[in-house]
CSV table of C-alpha atoms and ligand atoms in Angstrom, one decimal:
chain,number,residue,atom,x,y,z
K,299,UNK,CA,0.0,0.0,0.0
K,300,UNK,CA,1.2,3.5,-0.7
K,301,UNK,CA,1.7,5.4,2.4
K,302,UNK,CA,1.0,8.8,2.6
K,303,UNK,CA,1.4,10.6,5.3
K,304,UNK,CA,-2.3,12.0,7.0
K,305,UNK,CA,-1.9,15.1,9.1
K,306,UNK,CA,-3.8,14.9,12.4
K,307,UNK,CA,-4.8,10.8,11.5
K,308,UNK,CA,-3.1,10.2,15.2
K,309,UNK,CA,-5.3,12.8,16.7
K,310,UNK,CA,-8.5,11.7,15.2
K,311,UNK,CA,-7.6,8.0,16.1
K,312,UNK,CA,-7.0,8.6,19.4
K,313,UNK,CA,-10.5,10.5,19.6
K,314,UNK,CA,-12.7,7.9,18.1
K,315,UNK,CA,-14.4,5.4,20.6
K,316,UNK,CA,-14.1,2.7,17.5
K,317,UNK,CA,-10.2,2.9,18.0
K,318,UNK,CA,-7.6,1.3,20.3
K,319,UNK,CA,-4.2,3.1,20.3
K,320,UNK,CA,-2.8,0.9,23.0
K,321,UNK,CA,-3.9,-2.8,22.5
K,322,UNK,CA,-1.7,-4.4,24.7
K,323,UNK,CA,-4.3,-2.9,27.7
K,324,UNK,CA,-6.4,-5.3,26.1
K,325,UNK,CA,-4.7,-8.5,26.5
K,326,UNK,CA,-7.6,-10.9,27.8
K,327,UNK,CA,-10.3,-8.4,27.7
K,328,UNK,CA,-11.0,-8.0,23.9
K,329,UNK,CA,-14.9,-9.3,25.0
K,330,UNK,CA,-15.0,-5.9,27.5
K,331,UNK,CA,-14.9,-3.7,24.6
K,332,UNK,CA,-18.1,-4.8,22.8
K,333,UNK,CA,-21.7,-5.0,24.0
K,334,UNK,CA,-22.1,-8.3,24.0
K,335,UNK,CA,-19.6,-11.3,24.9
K,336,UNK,CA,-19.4,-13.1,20.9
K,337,UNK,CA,-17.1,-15.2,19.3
K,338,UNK,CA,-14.1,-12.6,18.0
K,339,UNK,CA,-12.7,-12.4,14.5
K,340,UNK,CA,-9.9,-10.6,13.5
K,341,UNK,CA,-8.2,-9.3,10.2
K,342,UNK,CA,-4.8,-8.9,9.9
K,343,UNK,CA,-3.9,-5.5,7.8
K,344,UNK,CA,-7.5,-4.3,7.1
K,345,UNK,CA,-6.6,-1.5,5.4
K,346,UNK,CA,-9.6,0.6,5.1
K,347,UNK,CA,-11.5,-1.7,6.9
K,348,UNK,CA,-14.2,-2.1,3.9
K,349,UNK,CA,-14.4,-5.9,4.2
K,350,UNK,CA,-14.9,-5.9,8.3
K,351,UNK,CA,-17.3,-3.0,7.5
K,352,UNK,CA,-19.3,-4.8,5.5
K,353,UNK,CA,-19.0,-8.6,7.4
K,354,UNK,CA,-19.6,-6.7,11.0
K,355,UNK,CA,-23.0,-5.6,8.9
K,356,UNK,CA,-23.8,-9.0,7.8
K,357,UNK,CA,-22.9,-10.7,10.8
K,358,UNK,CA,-24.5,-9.0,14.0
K,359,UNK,CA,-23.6,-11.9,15.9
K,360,UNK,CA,-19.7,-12.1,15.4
K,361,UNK,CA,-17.3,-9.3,17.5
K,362,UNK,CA,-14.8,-8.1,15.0
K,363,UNK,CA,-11.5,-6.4,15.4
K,364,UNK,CA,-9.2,-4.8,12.5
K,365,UNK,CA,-5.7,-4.8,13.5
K,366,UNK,CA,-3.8,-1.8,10.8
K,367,UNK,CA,0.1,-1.3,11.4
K,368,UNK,CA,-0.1,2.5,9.9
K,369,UNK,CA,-2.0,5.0,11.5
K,370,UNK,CA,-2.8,6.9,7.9
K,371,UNK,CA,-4.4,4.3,6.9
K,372,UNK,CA,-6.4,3.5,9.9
K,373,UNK,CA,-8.0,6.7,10.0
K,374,UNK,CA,-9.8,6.1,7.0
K,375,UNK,CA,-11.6,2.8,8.1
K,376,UNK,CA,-11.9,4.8,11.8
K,377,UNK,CA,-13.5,7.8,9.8
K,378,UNK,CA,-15.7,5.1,8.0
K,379,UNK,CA,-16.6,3.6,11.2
K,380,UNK,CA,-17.9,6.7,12.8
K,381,UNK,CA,-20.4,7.0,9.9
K,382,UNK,CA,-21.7,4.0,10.0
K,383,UNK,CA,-20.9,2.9,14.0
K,384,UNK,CA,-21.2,-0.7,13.8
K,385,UNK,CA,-21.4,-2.1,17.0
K,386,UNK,CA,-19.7,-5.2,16.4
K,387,UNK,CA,-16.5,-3.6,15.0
K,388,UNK,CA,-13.7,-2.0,16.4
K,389,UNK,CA,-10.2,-1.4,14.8
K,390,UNK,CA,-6.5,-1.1,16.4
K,391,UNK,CA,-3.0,0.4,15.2
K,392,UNK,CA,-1.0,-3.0,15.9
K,393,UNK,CA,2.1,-4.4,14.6
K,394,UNK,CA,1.1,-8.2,13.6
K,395,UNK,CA,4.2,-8.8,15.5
K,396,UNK,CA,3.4,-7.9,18.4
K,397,UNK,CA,0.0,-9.8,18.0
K,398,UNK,CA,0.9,-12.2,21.4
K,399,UNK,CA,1.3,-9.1,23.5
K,400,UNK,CA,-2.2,-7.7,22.2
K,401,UNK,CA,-4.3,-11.3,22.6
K,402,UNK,CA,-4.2,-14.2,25.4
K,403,UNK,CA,-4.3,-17.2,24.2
K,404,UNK,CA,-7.6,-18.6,22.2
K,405,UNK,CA,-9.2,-14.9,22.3
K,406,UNK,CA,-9.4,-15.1,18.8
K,407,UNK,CA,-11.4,-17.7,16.9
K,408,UNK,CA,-11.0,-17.0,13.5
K,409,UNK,CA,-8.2,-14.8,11.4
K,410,UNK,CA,-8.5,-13.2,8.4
K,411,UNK,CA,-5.5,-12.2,6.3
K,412,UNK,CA,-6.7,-10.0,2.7
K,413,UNK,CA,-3.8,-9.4,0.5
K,414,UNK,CA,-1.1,-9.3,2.5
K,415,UNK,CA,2.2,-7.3,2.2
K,416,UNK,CA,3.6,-10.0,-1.0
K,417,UNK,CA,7.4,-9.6,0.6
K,418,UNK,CA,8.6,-11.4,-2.9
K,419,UNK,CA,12.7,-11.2,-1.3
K,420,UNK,CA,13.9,-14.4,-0.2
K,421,UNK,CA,15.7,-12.8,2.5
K,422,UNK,CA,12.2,-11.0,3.9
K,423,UNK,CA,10.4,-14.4,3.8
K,424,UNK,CA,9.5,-14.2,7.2
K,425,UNK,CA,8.1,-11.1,7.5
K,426,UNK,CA,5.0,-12.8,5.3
K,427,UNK,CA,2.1,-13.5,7.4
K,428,UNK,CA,1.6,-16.6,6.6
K,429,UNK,CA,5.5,-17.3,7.6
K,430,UNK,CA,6.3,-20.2,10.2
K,431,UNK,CA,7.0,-17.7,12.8
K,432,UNK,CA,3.7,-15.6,12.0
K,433,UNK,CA,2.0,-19.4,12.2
K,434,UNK,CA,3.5,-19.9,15.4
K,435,UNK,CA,1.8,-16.4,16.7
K,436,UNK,CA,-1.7,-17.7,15.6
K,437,UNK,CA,-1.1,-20.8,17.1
K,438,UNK,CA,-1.1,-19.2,20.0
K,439,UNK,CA,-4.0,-16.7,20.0
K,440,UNK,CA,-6.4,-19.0,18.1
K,441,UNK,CA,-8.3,-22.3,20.1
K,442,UNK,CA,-7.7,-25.8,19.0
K,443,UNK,CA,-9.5,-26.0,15.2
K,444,UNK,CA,-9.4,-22.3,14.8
K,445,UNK,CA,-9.5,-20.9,11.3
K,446,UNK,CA,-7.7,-18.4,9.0
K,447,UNK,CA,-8.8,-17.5,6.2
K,448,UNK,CA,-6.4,-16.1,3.2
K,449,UNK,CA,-6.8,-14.2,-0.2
K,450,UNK,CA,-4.3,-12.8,-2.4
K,451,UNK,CA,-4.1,-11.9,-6.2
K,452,UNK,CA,-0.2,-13.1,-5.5
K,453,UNK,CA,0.7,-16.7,-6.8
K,454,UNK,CA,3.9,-16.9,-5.5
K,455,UNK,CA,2.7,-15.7,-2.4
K,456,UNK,CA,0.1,-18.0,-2.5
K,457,UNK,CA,2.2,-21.3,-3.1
K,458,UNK,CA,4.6,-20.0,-0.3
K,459,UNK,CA,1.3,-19.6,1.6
K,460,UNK,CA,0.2,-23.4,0.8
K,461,UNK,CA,3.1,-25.0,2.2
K,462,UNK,CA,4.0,-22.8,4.9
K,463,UNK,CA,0.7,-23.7,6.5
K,464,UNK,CA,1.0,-27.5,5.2
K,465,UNK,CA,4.1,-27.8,6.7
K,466,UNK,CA,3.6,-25.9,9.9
K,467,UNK,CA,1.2,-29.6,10.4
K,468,UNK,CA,-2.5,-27.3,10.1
K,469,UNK,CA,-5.2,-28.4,7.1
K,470,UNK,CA,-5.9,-27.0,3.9
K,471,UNK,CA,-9.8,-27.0,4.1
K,472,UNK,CA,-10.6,-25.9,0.8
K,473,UNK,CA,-8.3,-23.5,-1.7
K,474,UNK,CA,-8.6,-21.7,-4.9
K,475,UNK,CA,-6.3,-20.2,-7.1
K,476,UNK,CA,-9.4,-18.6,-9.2
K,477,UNK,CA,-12.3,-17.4,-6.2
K,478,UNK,CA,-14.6,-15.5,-8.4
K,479,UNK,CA,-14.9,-18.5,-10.9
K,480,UNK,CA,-15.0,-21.2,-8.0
K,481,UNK,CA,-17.6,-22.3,-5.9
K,482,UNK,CA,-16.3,-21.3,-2.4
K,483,UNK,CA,-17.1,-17.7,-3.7
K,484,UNK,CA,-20.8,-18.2,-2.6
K,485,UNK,CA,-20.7,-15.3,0.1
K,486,UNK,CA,-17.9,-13.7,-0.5
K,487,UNK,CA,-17.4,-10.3,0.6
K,488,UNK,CA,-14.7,-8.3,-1.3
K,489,UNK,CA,-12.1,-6.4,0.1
K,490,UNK,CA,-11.1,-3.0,-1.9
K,491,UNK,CA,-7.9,-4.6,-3.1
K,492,UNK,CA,-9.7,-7.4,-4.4
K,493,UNK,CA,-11.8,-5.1,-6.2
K,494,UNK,CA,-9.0,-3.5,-7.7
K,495,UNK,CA,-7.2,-6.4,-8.6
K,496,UNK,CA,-9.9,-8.2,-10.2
K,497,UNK,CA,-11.3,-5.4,-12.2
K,498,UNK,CA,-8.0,-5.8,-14.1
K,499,UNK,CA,-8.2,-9.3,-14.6
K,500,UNK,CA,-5.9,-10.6,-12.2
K,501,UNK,CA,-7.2,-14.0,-10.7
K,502,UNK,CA,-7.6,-14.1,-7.0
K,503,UNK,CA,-6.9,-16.7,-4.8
K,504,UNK,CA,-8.2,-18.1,-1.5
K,505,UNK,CA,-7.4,-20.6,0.9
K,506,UNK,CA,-9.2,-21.8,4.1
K,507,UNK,CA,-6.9,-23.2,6.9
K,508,UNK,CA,-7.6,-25.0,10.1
K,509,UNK,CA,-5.2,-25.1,13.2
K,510,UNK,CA,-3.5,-28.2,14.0
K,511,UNK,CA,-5.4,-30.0,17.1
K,512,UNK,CA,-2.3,-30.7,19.2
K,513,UNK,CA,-0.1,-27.7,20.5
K,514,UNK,CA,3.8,-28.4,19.5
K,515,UNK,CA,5.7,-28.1,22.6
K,516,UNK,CA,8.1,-25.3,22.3
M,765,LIG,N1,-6.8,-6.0,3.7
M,765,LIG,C1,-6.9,-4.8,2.8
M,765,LIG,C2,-5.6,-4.1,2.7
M,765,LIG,C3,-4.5,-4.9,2.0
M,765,LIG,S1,-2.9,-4.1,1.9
M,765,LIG,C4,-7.5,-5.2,1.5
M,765,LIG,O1,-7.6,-6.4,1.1
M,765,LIG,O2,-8.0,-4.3,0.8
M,765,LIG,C5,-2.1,-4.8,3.3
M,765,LIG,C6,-2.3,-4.0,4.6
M,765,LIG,O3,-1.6,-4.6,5.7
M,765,LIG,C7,-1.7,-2.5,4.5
M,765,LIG,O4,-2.7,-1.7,5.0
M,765,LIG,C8,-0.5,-2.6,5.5
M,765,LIG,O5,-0.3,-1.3,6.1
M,765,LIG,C9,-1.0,-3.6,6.5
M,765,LIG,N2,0.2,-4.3,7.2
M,765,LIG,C10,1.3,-4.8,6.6
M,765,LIG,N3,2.1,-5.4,7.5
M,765,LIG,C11,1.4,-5.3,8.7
M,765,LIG,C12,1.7,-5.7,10.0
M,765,LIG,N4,2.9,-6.3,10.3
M,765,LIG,N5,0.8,-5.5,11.0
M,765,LIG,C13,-0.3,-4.9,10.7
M,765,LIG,N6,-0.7,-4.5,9.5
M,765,LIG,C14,0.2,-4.7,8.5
């Protein structure tokens, strides 16, 4: 994503009730923060937010929570957000890294990861989200047979994405490597780089992952 810098996007952040500057308060008490005590979904690099926006519409009974490194862009699904104030949705300025600080373990029952940052260098393979090491953070925040969910327009990423996953011991439930021409599309909500990507004919893959059963002992 291009990053442009949004004057005053820390200030407005910090005065919406829809965002958290400080998510490591939260640690264990995620469920305090909503009006009701639901299952908790989270996306990793929302962006904008418009996909949470419009799942947290569809899906009353689901608590979700958009986690968004960079502050500029935050502010846009936090402006977004006080329009429509959903209140099912809340969004954070987190570093995926620091995702075990922010969330106890289990808190979260299903991840969602929308074209991630590709990373195409060798040499920054583990800074993709769907690295070992980023594996090994959602093995800890997500329960037994917890889910994440993946889509990129990115094949290499994708393939990396495949065996990472495989090999990290979880199971491929269903995968894609062409979503709007495949029947797990039923349902689908887009995100705005799927929009983008599609509209110029790039394909767009998906995969659907489930959490090994039995915790590797570290
Ligand atoms: N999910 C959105 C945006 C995809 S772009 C969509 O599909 O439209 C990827 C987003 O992930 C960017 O907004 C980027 O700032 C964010 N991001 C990248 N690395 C991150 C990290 N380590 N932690 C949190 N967010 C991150």
């Amino acid at each position: 994503m291009r990053l442009k810098n949004v004057p005053g996007s820390r200030e407005e952040i910090a005065a919406s009730s829809y965002a958290i500057i400080a998510p490591e308060l939260y640690r264990g008490r995620w469920q305090t923060l909503y009006p009701g005590k639901q299952p908790l979904h989270l996306e990793i690099g929302m962006g904008k937010g418009r996909f949470l926006q419009e799942m947290a519409a569809l899906h009353p009974e689901i608590n979700y929570l958009g986690v968004e490194k960079y502050s500029s862009v935050l502010v846009k699904a936090v402006r977004k957000q006080e329009e429509m104030g959903l209140p099912n949705l809340l969004f954070a300025r987190m570093d995926a890294e620091e995702i075990c600080n922010c969330m106890e373990e289990g808190e979260v029952s299903r991840i969602y990861l929308n074209f991630s940052d590709p990373w195409p260098k060798d040499r920054h393979a583990k800074r993709r989200l769907t690295s070992d090491r980023f594996l090994e953070r959602y093995d800890r925040i997500l329960p037994e047979g917890g889910i994440l969910e993946f889509k990129t327009d990115n094949e290499d990423l994708f393939a990396f994405s495949l065996e990472s996953i495989r090999e990290h011991g979880w199971e491929i439930l269903a995968e894609t490597w062409d979503l709007h021409h495949s029947s797990l599309c039923e349902g689908n909500v887009m995100t705005e780089y799927e929009e983008k990507f599609s509209a110029q004919g790039h394909p767009i893959c998906k995969l659907v992952a489930r959490r090994r059963t039995v915790r590797r002992v570290v």
